[in-house]
Short mmCIF file of C-alpha atoms in Angstrom, two decimals:
data_model
loop_
_atom_site.label_atom_id
_atom_site.label_comp_id
_atom_site.label_asym_id
_atom_site.label_seq_id
_atom_site.Cartn_x
_atom_site.Cartn_y
_atom_site.Cartn_z
CA MET A 1 -78.42 125.93 197.72
CA PRO A 2 -79.12 123.39 194.54
CA ASN A 3 -81.88 121.62 194.16
CA GLU A 4 -81.93 118.11 194.53
CA GLN A 5 -82.20 117.60 190.53
CA GLU A 6 -78.92 120.05 190.61
CA LYS A 7 -77.31 117.49 193.18
CA ILE A 8 -77.69 114.82 190.95
CA GLU A 9 -76.83 115.98 187.94
CA ARG A 10 -73.20 117.60 189.61
CA TYR A 11 -72.95 113.86 191.50
CA LEU A 12 -72.41 112.54 188.13
CA ASN A 13 -70.73 114.66 186.14
CA ASP A 14 -68.34 114.51 189.05
CA GLU A 15 -68.63 117.98 189.27
CA MET A 16 -68.31 117.47 193.30
CA ASN A 17 -65.65 118.81 195.63
CA LYS A 18 -64.62 115.75 197.85
CA THR A 19 -67.07 116.79 200.52
CA GLU A 20 -69.81 117.38 198.80
CA ARG A 21 -69.18 114.53 197.11
CA ASP A 22 -68.89 112.11 200.72
CA THR A 23 -71.78 114.23 202.32
CA PHE A 24 -74.16 113.43 199.60
CA GLU A 25 -73.35 109.67 199.42
CA GLU A 26 -73.77 109.94 203.24
CA GLU A 27 -77.02 110.76 202.09
CA ILE A 28 -77.97 108.11 199.50
CA LYS A 29 -77.35 105.95 202.04
CA ARG A 30 -80.23 106.61 204.50
CA ASN A 31 -82.58 107.65 201.30
CA LYS A 32 -84.00 105.09 199.68
CA ALA A 33 -86.22 107.79 196.98
CA LEU A 34 -82.53 109.38 196.12
CA ALA A 35 -80.61 106.45 195.70
CA ASP A 36 -83.23 105.62 193.49
CA LYS A 37 -83.30 108.85 191.65
CA VAL A 38 -79.69 108.47 191.57
CA GLU A 39 -79.89 105.06 189.89
CA LEU A 40 -82.76 106.63 186.83
CA ASN A 41 -80.38 109.68 186.50
CA LYS A 42 -77.59 107.62 185.44
CA ASP A 43 -79.22 105.16 183.38
CA LEU A 44 -81.48 107.76 181.24
CA SER A 45 -78.00 109.13 180.77
CA SER A 46 -77.23 106.29 179.16
CA PHE A 47 -79.93 105.65 177.81
CA SER A 48 -79.23 109.58 176.11
CA GLU A 49 -74.86 108.93 175.03
CA VAL A 50 -76.18 105.53 173.57
CA GLU A 51 -78.80 107.67 170.84
CA ILE A 52 -75.70 109.96 170.31
CA TRP A 53 -73.64 106.97 168.89
CA VAL A 54 -77.02 105.67 166.94
#
């Protein structure tokens, strides 16, 4: 079973099937700490993409 970070990465990389994605999105809605981690990972991913192009 994937750990939380693996789930976040799979979610952000659009690697989840519809059922997994729906379940994870419900979990994000119920869990503020998880929602914050997802946002942080989005921000870090965006920052990394910018650095590659600079």
